[in-house]
Coordinates of C-alpha atoms and ligand atoms in Angstrom, one line a residue:
M222 CA -37.9 -40.7 -59.0
D223 CA -40.9 -41.6 -56.6
A224 CA -40.9 -45.0 -58.0
I225 CA -37.3 -45.4 -57.6
V226 CA -37.2 -44.2 -54.1
A227 CA -40.0 -46.2 -53.2
L228 CA -38.3 -49.5 -54.6
C229 CA -35.2 -48.6 -52.7
K230 CA -36.7 -48.8 -49.6
R231 CA -39.0 -51.6 -50.3
R232 CA -36.2 -53.8 -51.7
G233 CA -33.5 -52.9 -48.9
F234 CA -31.2 -50.6 -51.4
I235 CA -31.2 -47.3 -49.4
F236 CA -32.9 -46.2 -46.3
Q237 CA -33.1 -42.8 -44.8
S238 CA -30.5 -42.3 -42.0
S239 CA -31.8 -42.4 -38.5
E240 CA -35.2 -43.4 -39.8
I241 CA -36.5 -44.5 -36.2
Y242 CA -36.0 -41.0 -35.1
G243 CA -37.5 -39.4 -38.0
G244 CA -34.5 -39.3 -40.5
Y245 CA -31.6 -37.0 -40.6
N246 CA -31.4 -34.6 -43.6
G247 CA -28.7 -35.4 -46.2
F248 CA -27.6 -38.8 -44.8
F249 CA -28.5 -42.0 -45.9
D250 CA -28.0 -45.8 -44.9
F251 CA -27.3 -48.5 -47.5
G252 CA -29.1 -51.8 -46.9
P253 CA -28.2 -55.4 -47.8
L254 CA -28.8 -54.7 -51.7
G255 CA -27.5 -51.3 -51.7
V256 CA -24.1 -52.0 -50.1
E257 CA -23.6 -54.6 -52.5
L258 CA -24.5 -52.3 -55.5
K259 CA -22.0 -49.8 -54.0
K260 CA -19.3 -52.2 -53.4
N261 CA -19.7 -53.6 -57.3
I262 CA -19.5 -49.9 -58.5
K263 CA -16.5 -49.2 -56.5
D264 CA -14.7 -52.7 -57.3
A265 CA -15.7 -52.2 -61.3
W266 CA -13.9 -48.7 -61.0
W267 CA -10.8 -50.0 -59.1
K268 CA -10.3 -52.7 -61.3
D269 CA -10.4 -50.8 -64.4
M270 CA -8.8 -47.4 -63.5
V271 CA -6.1 -49.2 -61.1
H272 CA -5.6 -53.0 -61.5
R273 CA -5.9 -52.7 -65.6
R274 CA -3.7 -49.8 -66.0
A275 CA 0.1 -49.8 -65.3
D276 CA 0.1 -46.1 -64.8
I277 CA -2.1 -45.5 -61.8
E278 CA -1.5 -46.6 -58.1
G279 CA -3.9 -46.7 -55.3
L280 CA -4.1 -45.0 -51.9
D281 CA -6.1 -44.9 -48.9
S282 CA -5.5 -41.7 -46.9
S283 CA -7.3 -40.8 -43.6
I284 CA -10.3 -38.8 -43.6
I285 CA -9.4 -36.3 -40.8
M286 CA -5.9 -34.8 -41.9
S287 CA -3.8 -31.8 -40.6
P288 CA -6.0 -28.9 -40.8
K289 CA -2.9 -27.1 -42.4
I290 CA -3.9 -29.1 -45.6
W291 CA -7.2 -27.4 -45.9
V292 CA -5.6 -23.9 -45.5
A293 CA -2.9 -24.5 -48.2
S294 CA -5.6 -26.1 -50.6
G295 CA -7.9 -23.1 -50.0
H296 CA -10.8 -24.9 -48.5
V297 CA -10.7 -22.9 -45.2
G298 CA -10.6 -19.6 -47.0
G299 CA -13.1 -20.3 -50.0
F300 CA -15.0 -23.8 -50.0
S301 CA -18.2 -22.0 -49.4
D302 CA -21.7 -21.6 -51.0
P303 CA -23.9 -18.4 -50.6
M304 CA -26.8 -18.8 -48.4
V305 CA -29.9 -16.9 -47.4
D306 CA -31.9 -17.4 -44.3
C307 CA -35.5 -16.9 -43.7
K308 CA -35.8 -15.5 -40.4
V309 CA -39.5 -16.2 -39.7
S310 CA -39.5 -20.0 -40.9
K311 CA -35.8 -20.6 -40.0
M312 CA -35.3 -22.2 -43.3
R313 CA -32.1 -21.8 -45.0
Y314 CA -31.4 -21.8 -48.8
R315 CA -28.6 -21.8 -51.4
A316 CA -28.6 -18.1 -52.6
D317 CA -27.6 -19.1 -56.2
Q318 CA -30.3 -21.6 -56.3
F319 CA -33.1 -19.1 -55.2
F320 CA -34.5 -17.0 -57.9
F321 CA -36.6 -13.9 -58.0
A322 CA -38.2 -11.3 -60.3
P323 CA -40.0 -8.1 -60.2
V324 CA -43.4 -8.3 -61.4
R325 CA -44.3 -5.2 -63.6
V326 CA -47.7 -4.2 -65.1
N327 CA -47.3 -1.3 -67.7
N328 CA -43.8 -0.7 -66.4
E329 CA -44.8 -0.5 -62.8
T330 CA -43.4 -2.8 -60.2
I331 CA -46.6 -4.5 -58.6
G332 CA -44.4 -6.9 -56.4
Y333 CA -41.9 -9.6 -56.3
I334 CA -42.0 -13.4 -56.9
S335 CA -39.5 -15.9 -55.7
I336 CA -38.8 -19.6 -56.7
L337 CA -36.5 -22.4 -56.1
E338 CA -34.4 -23.6 -59.0
D339 CA -36.0 -26.2 -61.1
G340 CA -36.4 -27.1 -64.6
K341 CA -39.6 -25.6 -65.0
M342 CA -39.1 -22.5 -62.8
Q343 CA -39.6 -20.0 -65.9
A344 CA -42.9 -21.2 -66.4
E345 CA -44.0 -21.4 -62.9
A346 CA -42.6 -17.8 -62.5
E347 CA -44.6 -16.6 -65.2
A348 CA -47.8 -18.1 -63.9
A349 CA -47.2 -16.9 -60.6
A350 CA -46.8 -13.4 -62.1
E351 CA -50.0 -13.7 -63.9
K352 CA -51.9 -14.7 -60.5
M353 CA -50.4 -11.8 -58.8
K354 CA -51.5 -9.3 -61.4
R355 CA -55.1 -11.0 -61.4
K356 CA -55.3 -11.0 -57.4
G357 CA -54.5 -7.4 -57.2
G358 CA -56.8 -6.4 -59.8
H359 CA -54.2 -4.8 -61.9
Q360 CA -55.2 -3.9 -65.6
G361 CA -52.5 -3.6 -68.3
E362 CA -49.7 -5.5 -69.8
L363 CA -47.6 -7.9 -67.9
G364 CA -43.9 -7.3 -68.5
P365 CA -41.4 -10.2 -69.2
I366 CA -40.3 -12.1 -66.0
E367 CA -36.4 -11.9 -65.8
L368 CA -35.3 -14.4 -63.4
K369 CA -32.1 -13.6 -61.3
D370 CA -30.7 -15.7 -58.4
Y371 CA -30.3 -14.1 -55.1
T372 CA -26.7 -13.2 -55.1
E373 CA -27.7 -11.0 -57.7
A374 CA -30.3 -8.8 -55.9
D375 CA -29.6 -5.3 -55.1
P376 CA -29.7 -4.8 -51.2
S377 CA -32.7 -2.7 -51.4
E378 CA -34.6 -5.7 -52.9
Y379 CA -33.9 -8.0 -50.0
E380 CA -36.9 -6.7 -48.0
L381 CA -39.1 -7.0 -51.2
I382 CA -38.5 -10.6 -52.2
P383 CA -40.8 -13.1 -50.7
S384 CA -39.5 -16.1 -48.7
P385 CA -40.2 -19.3 -50.4
A386 CA -41.1 -20.8 -47.1
T387 CA -43.8 -18.2 -45.9
G388 CA -44.8 -16.6 -49.4
E389 CA -44.2 -13.2 -47.7
P390 CA -41.4 -10.5 -48.2
G391 CA -39.5 -9.0 -45.3
S392 CA -38.0 -12.1 -43.6
L393 CA -35.0 -12.9 -46.0
T394 CA -31.3 -12.1 -44.8
P395 CA -28.8 -10.8 -47.2
P396 CA -26.7 -13.5 -48.9
R397 CA -23.7 -14.9 -46.8
E398 CA -20.8 -17.2 -47.4
F399 CA -21.3 -20.6 -45.9
N400 CA -18.0 -22.7 -45.5
L401 CA -19.0 -26.4 -46.1
M402 CA -16.6 -28.1 -44.2
F403 CA -17.8 -29.9 -41.1
E404 CA -15.7 -29.2 -38.0
T405 CA -14.6 -31.4 -35.4
K406 CA -12.2 -31.5 -32.5
V407 CA -9.2 -33.5 -32.2
G408 CA -7.4 -34.6 -28.9
A409 CA -8.6 -34.3 -25.2
L410 CA -8.2 -30.7 -25.1
S411 CA -11.0 -28.5 -26.6
D412 CA -9.9 -25.2 -27.9
S413 CA -9.9 -23.4 -31.0
S414 CA -6.2 -25.0 -31.8
D415 CA -7.9 -28.6 -31.8
V416 CA -10.4 -27.5 -34.8
A417 CA -9.9 -30.2 -37.5
Y418 CA -12.2 -30.9 -40.5
L419 CA -13.9 -34.0 -42.1
R420 CA -12.6 -33.8 -45.5
P421 CA -14.9 -32.5 -48.1
E422 CA -12.9 -34.5 -51.0
T423 CA -10.6 -37.2 -51.2
A424 CA -8.3 -35.3 -53.6
Q425 CA -6.1 -33.5 -50.9
G426 CA -5.2 -36.9 -49.4
I427 CA -3.8 -37.7 -52.6
F428 CA -1.8 -34.3 -53.0
A429 CA -0.8 -34.7 -49.4
N430 CA 0.7 -38.2 -50.3
Y431 CA 2.3 -37.5 -53.6
R432 CA 5.7 -37.2 -52.3
N433 CA 5.3 -40.6 -50.4
V434 CA 4.2 -42.3 -53.6
V435 CA 7.0 -40.7 -55.7
D436 CA 9.6 -41.8 -53.3
T437 CA 8.5 -45.2 -52.6
G438 CA 7.0 -46.3 -55.7
R439 CA 8.6 -46.8 -59.2
V440 CA 6.3 -44.4 -60.9
K441 CA 7.3 -42.0 -63.8
I442 CA 5.4 -39.1 -65.4
P443 CA 2.7 -39.3 -66.5
F444 CA 1.3 -41.4 -63.7
G445 CA -1.9 -41.4 -61.4
I446 CA -2.9 -42.0 -57.9
A447 CA -6.6 -43.1 -57.3
Q448 CA -8.6 -42.9 -54.1
I449 CA -12.1 -44.1 -53.2
G450 CA -13.2 -42.8 -49.9
K451 CA -15.7 -40.9 -47.9
A452 CA -16.2 -37.1 -48.3
F453 CA -18.3 -34.7 -46.2
R454 CA -19.9 -31.4 -47.0
N455 CA -22.4 -29.6 -45.1
E456 CA -24.6 -28.8 -48.0
I457 CA -27.0 -25.9 -47.4
T458 CA -29.8 -27.8 -49.3
P459 CA -29.2 -31.6 -49.6
K460 CA -31.7 -32.6 -52.2
N461 CA -32.8 -35.0 -54.8
F462 CA -32.6 -38.3 -52.8
I463 CA -28.7 -39.4 -52.7
F464 CA -27.8 -36.7 -55.6
R465 CA -26.6 -34.0 -53.2
S466 CA -25.9 -35.4 -49.6
R467 CA -23.9 -34.3 -46.6
E468 CA -21.9 -37.6 -46.4
F469 CA -20.9 -39.3 -49.7
E470 CA -18.1 -41.3 -51.5
Q471 CA -15.7 -40.1 -54.0
M472 CA -13.7 -42.0 -56.5
E473 CA -10.9 -39.5 -57.5
I474 CA -7.9 -39.8 -59.6
E475 CA -5.0 -37.2 -59.9
Y476 CA -3.1 -37.7 -63.1
F477 CA 0.3 -36.0 -62.9
I478 CA 1.7 -34.8 -66.2
S479 CA 4.7 -32.6 -67.4
P480 CA 3.9 -29.0 -67.6
E481 CA 5.1 -29.2 -71.3
A482 CA 2.8 -31.9 -72.2
D483 CA -0.4 -31.4 -74.4
W484 CA -2.5 -31.1 -71.4
E485 CA -5.9 -30.2 -73.6
A486 CA -5.5 -33.4 -75.5
I487 CA -4.7 -35.5 -72.3
H488 CA -7.8 -34.0 -70.7
Q489 CA -10.0 -35.0 -73.7
D490 CA -8.6 -38.4 -73.5
W491 CA -9.7 -38.6 -69.9
I492 CA -13.3 -37.3 -70.9
A493 CA -13.4 -40.2 -73.3
C494 CA -12.0 -42.8 -71.0
C495 CA -14.5 -41.5 -68.4
Q496 CA -17.5 -41.6 -70.8
N497 CA -16.5 -45.0 -72.1
W498 CA -16.4 -46.6 -68.6
L499 CA -19.8 -45.1 -67.8
L500 CA -21.0 -47.0 -70.9
S501 CA -19.4 -50.1 -70.1
I502 CA -21.2 -50.5 -66.8
G503 CA -24.7 -49.9 -68.3
L504 CA -25.4 -46.1 -68.7
P505 CA -27.1 -45.3 -71.9
E506 CA -25.1 -43.0 -74.2
E507 CA -28.3 -41.0 -74.9
M508 CA -28.7 -40.3 -71.0
L509 CA -25.1 -38.8 -71.1
G510 CA -24.0 -35.3 -72.0
R511 CA -21.3 -32.7 -71.5
D512 CA -21.0 -29.6 -69.8
V513 CA -17.9 -27.4 -70.7
H514 CA -17.2 -25.1 -67.7
E515 CA -17.1 -21.3 -69.0
K516 CA -16.7 -19.9 -65.3
L517 CA -13.5 -21.6 -63.9
A518 CA -11.9 -21.7 -60.4
H519 CA -8.7 -19.5 -60.6
Y520 CA -6.5 -22.5 -60.4
A521 CA -8.2 -24.4 -63.1
R522 CA -7.5 -24.4 -66.8
A523 CA -10.5 -26.4 -67.9
C524 CA -13.3 -28.3 -66.6
T525 CA -15.8 -30.6 -68.4
D526 CA -18.5 -32.4 -66.5
I527 CA -20.4 -35.5 -67.8
T528 CA -23.9 -35.2 -67.1
F529 CA -26.8 -37.5 -66.8
E530 CA -30.4 -37.1 -67.3
F531 CA -31.7 -37.7 -63.6
P532 CA -35.5 -37.8 -63.2
F533 CA -35.2 -34.1 -61.8
G534 CA -33.3 -33.1 -65.0
K535 CA -29.8 -32.9 -66.4
Q536 CA -27.0 -32.8 -63.9
E537 CA -23.1 -33.2 -63.3
L538 CA -22.1 -36.7 -62.7
W539 CA -18.4 -36.7 -63.1
G540 CA -16.2 -33.6 -63.1
I541 CA -13.0 -33.9 -65.1
A542 CA -10.6 -30.8 -64.3
A543 CA -7.3 -29.6 -65.4
R544 CA -6.0 -28.1 -62.5
S545 CA -2.5 -26.9 -63.5
N546 CA 0.2 -27.4 -60.5
F547 CA -2.0 -25.3 -58.2
D548 CA -2.3 -27.9 -55.5
L549 CA 1.3 -29.2 -55.4
T550 CA 2.5 -25.6 -55.6
Q551 CA 0.3 -24.6 -52.6
H552 CA 1.5 -27.8 -50.5
A553 CA 5.1 -27.1 -51.3
E554 CA 4.8 -23.4 -50.1
H555 CA 2.8 -24.1 -47.0
S556 CA 4.6 -27.4 -45.9
G557 CA 8.1 -26.3 -47.1
K558 CA 8.6 -29.8 -48.5
P559 CA 9.8 -30.0 -52.3
M560 CA 6.9 -31.2 -54.7
E561 CA 9.3 -31.6 -57.8
I562 CA 9.6 -34.7 -59.6
F563 CA 12.7 -35.6 -61.7
D564 CA 11.5 -36.5 -65.1
E565 CA 14.1 -39.0 -66.5
A566 CA 13.1 -39.2 -69.8
A567 CA 13.0 -35.1 -70.2
K568 CA 15.9 -35.0 -67.8
K569 CA 14.2 -32.1 -66.1
K570 CA 12.9 -31.3 -62.5
Y571 CA 9.4 -29.8 -62.1
I572 CA 6.2 -29.7 -60.3
P573 CA 3.7 -31.7 -62.1
H574 CA 0.3 -30.5 -63.4
V575 CA -2.6 -32.7 -63.0
I576 CA -5.8 -33.7 -64.8
E577 CA -8.5 -34.6 -62.0
P578 CA -11.4 -36.9 -62.8
S579 CA -13.7 -36.8 -59.9
L580 CA -16.8 -39.1 -59.5
G581 CA -19.3 -39.4 -56.7
V582 CA -20.3 -43.1 -56.1
D583 CA -23.6 -42.2 -54.5
R584 CA -24.3 -39.9 -57.6
L585 CA -23.3 -42.7 -59.8
L586 CA -25.4 -45.4 -58.1
L587 CA -28.5 -43.0 -58.4
A588 CA -27.8 -42.8 -62.3
L589 CA -27.3 -46.4 -62.5
L590 CA -30.8 -47.0 -60.5
T591 CA -32.3 -44.5 -62.8
A592 CA -31.1 -46.0 -66.1
A593 CA -31.8 -49.6 -64.9
Y594 CA -35.4 -48.9 -63.8
T595 CA -37.8 -50.3 -66.3
E596 CA -41.5 -51.1 -66.3
D597 CA -43.0 -53.5 -68.7
E598 CA -45.6 -56.4 -69.2
V599 CA -45.1 -60.1 -69.0
G600 CA -48.1 -62.3 -69.6
G601 CA -50.4 -59.5 -69.4
E602 CA -48.9 -58.4 -65.8
K603 CA -47.3 -55.3 -65.1
R604 CA -43.6 -56.0 -63.8
S605 CA -40.6 -53.6 -62.6
L606 CA -37.2 -54.6 -63.0
M607 CA -33.9 -53.2 -62.6
K608 CA -31.6 -53.7 -66.0
F609 CA -28.3 -53.5 -64.0
H610 CA -25.4 -54.5 -65.9
P611 CA -24.0 -58.0 -64.4
R612 CA -20.9 -56.3 -63.1
I613 CA -23.0 -54.1 -61.1
A614 CA -26.2 -56.1 -60.1
P615 CA -26.2 -57.0 -56.4
Y616 CA -26.7 -60.7 -56.9
K617 CA -25.3 -62.1 -60.3
V618 CA -27.5 -65.3 -60.3
A619 CA -30.4 -66.9 -58.3
V620 CA -30.9 -70.7 -57.7
L621 CA -34.4 -72.0 -57.6
P622 CA -35.7 -75.5 -57.1
L623 CA -38.8 -75.8 -59.1
L624 CA -40.7 -77.3 -56.1
K625 CA -39.9 -76.9 -52.3
N626 CA -41.5 -80.2 -51.5
K627 CA -39.6 -82.4 -53.6
P628 CA -36.3 -83.2 -51.6
E629 CA -34.3 -84.5 -54.5
L630 CA -34.9 -81.2 -56.4
V631 CA -34.0 -79.1 -53.3
E632 CA -30.9 -81.2 -52.8
R633 CA -29.6 -81.0 -56.1
A634 CA -30.5 -77.1 -56.4
H635 CA -28.6 -76.5 -53.1
G636 CA -25.6 -78.2 -54.4
I637 CA -25.5 -76.1 -57.6
Y638 CA -26.2 -73.3 -55.3
E639 CA -23.2 -73.8 -53.1
K640 CA -20.9 -74.3 -55.8
L641 CA -22.0 -70.9 -57.7
Q642 CA -22.1 -69.2 -54.2
K643 CA -18.2 -69.6 -54.2
R644 CA -17.6 -67.6 -57.2
Y645 CA -20.6 -65.1 -57.3
N646 CA -23.1 -63.7 -55.2
T647 CA -25.8 -65.9 -55.4
F648 CA -29.4 -65.9 -54.2
W649 CA -31.2 -68.8 -53.0
D650 CA -35.2 -68.9 -53.1
A651 CA -37.0 -71.9 -52.8
S652 CA -40.5 -70.6 -51.7
G653 CA -43.3 -69.4 -53.7
A654 CA -44.6 -69.9 -57.2
I655 CA -42.0 -69.9 -59.9
G656 CA -43.2 -67.0 -61.5
R657 CA -43.3 -64.8 -58.4
R658 CA -39.9 -65.8 -57.6
Y659 CA -38.6 -64.8 -61.2
R660 CA -40.6 -61.3 -60.8
R661 CA -38.8 -60.9 -57.1
M662 CA -35.5 -61.2 -58.6
D663 CA -36.3 -59.1 -61.7
E664 CA -37.1 -56.2 -59.2
I665 CA -33.6 -56.6 -57.5
G666 CA -31.8 -56.6 -61.0
T667 CA -30.6 -60.3 -60.9
P668 CA -29.5 -61.0 -64.5
W669 CA -30.0 -64.9 -64.5
C670 CA -32.3 -67.3 -62.7
V671 CA -31.2 -71.1 -62.7
T672 CA -34.2 -73.5 -62.2
I673 CA -33.7 -77.0 -61.2
D674 CA -36.5 -79.3 -62.2
F675 CA -37.1 -82.9 -63.1
D676 CA -35.2 -83.0 -66.5
T677 CA -32.1 -82.0 -64.4
I678 CA -32.3 -84.7 -61.8
E679 CA -33.6 -87.5 -64.1
K680 CA -32.4 -86.7 -67.7
D681 CA -29.2 -84.8 -68.8
G682 CA -28.3 -82.6 -65.7
T683 CA -29.0 -79.5 -67.7
V684 CA -30.5 -76.5 -65.8
T685 CA -33.1 -73.7 -66.9
L686 CA -31.3 -70.3 -67.5
R687 CA -33.8 -67.7 -67.6
D688 CA -32.7 -64.1 -68.6
R689 CA -33.9 -61.1 -66.6
D690 CA -34.5 -58.7 -69.5
T691 CA -36.0 -60.9 -72.4
T692 CA -37.3 -63.6 -69.9
E693 CA -36.3 -66.1 -72.4
Q694 CA -35.4 -69.4 -71.1
K695 CA -33.0 -72.2 -72.2
R696 CA -31.4 -75.2 -71.2
V697 CA -27.7 -75.1 -70.4
T698 CA -25.2 -77.5 -68.7
E699 CA -23.5 -76.2 -65.5
E700 CA -20.3 -75.8 -67.6
E701 CA -22.0 -73.5 -69.8
L702 CA -23.5 -71.6 -67.1
Y703 CA -20.0 -71.0 -65.4
T704 CA -18.6 -69.8 -68.8
L705 CA -21.7 -67.4 -69.4
L706 CA -21.5 -65.9 -65.9
D707 CA -17.7 -65.5 -66.0
A708 CA -17.8 -63.6 -69.5
S709 CA -20.5 -61.1 -68.4
L710 CA -18.7 -60.2 -65.4
H711 CA -15.3 -58.6 -67.0
Ligands
GAP244 N1 -11.9 -32.9 -56.1 C1 -12.7 -32.3 -57.0 C2 -14.1 -32.3 -56.4 O1 -14.3 -32.8 -55.3 P1 -16.5 -31.6 -57.0 O2 -17.1 -31.3 -58.5 O3 -17.1 -30.8 -56.0 O4 -14.9 -32.0 -57.4 C3 -16.6 -34.0 -57.4 O5 -17.0 -33.0 -56.7 C4 -18.0 -35.1 -57.6 O6 -18.3 -35.5 -56.3 C5 -19.2 -34.7 -58.3 O7 -19.0 -34.8 -59.5 C6 -20.1 -35.5 -57.8 O8 -20.2 -36.6 -58.4 C7 -19.6 -35.7 -56.4 N2 -20.2 -35.0 -55.4 C8 -19.9 -33.5 -55.1 N3 -20.7 -33.1 -54.1 C9 -21.6 -34.1 -53.7 C10 -22.7 -34.3 -52.8 N4 -23.0 -33.2 -51.8 N5 -23.4 -35.4 -52.6 C11 -23.1 -36.4 -53.6 N6 -21.9 -36.3 -54.5 C12 -21.2 -35.2 -54.4

């Protein structure tokens, strides 16, 4: 993870937001390479999920919508996480990600240990218990350490559990629900009636526009509405770089189906479709997994996450939920507008049910960075490279004249660069040793380098094409170059 974060900063992929003022927790800025990577991810998703499918339409709804939407969707009432505060350090934690256990020696409690959730917390908790026993000079058998999260603590235990910040008990508050929506004010007057929210998901903008799409388009069941856009959550503990941030982008689809359709089969089809798409843009199968939710939200019939092996453990990447007709029914009730659709084929009117694949752009970007990051050796020298799929790579190709001080080489190379640039994001690099220039391109994940040398201008016009992953070089004509680049980008 450290290597990825360092590379992101060094090469201009991702910066901490407001860095010159010491940063701003949970917010990030995407630099020249990061913005290309992000755009390529969104373009690939849009092309495959919207343009290449006859049953899905696009949408771009506003970020700030009527607060009534968030009342109807249940977000005002219930979009919250449990939190716990340390009154001494002023630190705040997610109560369900903060674990504790009594330490027992010979069945007698000698104190409590606490630990923040991570993959190794059981081992770390056992080591901490051992240390407590040793330090206190207790003799006897240490009991098993049974970790529970703070929401499961008995009120009598709040005073006994040590704060992760100070290591001392007595400063933790009871767990409280914390609504994750950011509030803002709309309009010149400022009173409680002007409160609005920055959307915490793009999905509600889809439900709010469902009627418009049905009335103005030529959709028929089953069909989907797709949207890409910013979402905001006042996460209690933003962490793991861009994995959980307070401002992020989502790519969501609401796929509307008949209430009588075999929703389980359609749900499974969507899970497979999402997994195949991830494979197609370069995530390796062995890093993907599934998490079938057992605990479901009251409106959900099923939810499966596609997970990814991040450097900090296996975590949710893409949630695919079967949400019944909960949202449309809520909006029908709260807005008083009908949400039924007339199904021509079935000759029936109903409120459709939905399958909802919901993916975070930033989280996918982190997964792609993780999967692409590679270290190997070339000619006895260590190199780090990003093995991005060509569709995702910020630059598709780089053009390098072999020597900077030979005008005829530079001129010919620049002519090729100008032609390539019209079709692909192309990098121009004329300075430095050729090996160093290749290495620079490897590190930002450019799949191909095209070198123009004396054979190009004096012999047959062919150029040297170098492959990033294998470092193999071959001579190709300009025609062959375009064919290869076009084929790799689809
Ligand atoms: N409309 C359903 C919905 O929003 P979610 O599981 O809360 O469901 C969907 O979010 C996806 O959005 C997640 O799988 C993840 O990829 C991304 N996501 C959610 N919260 C995020 C955060 N704080 N930072 C980055 N990505 C996030």
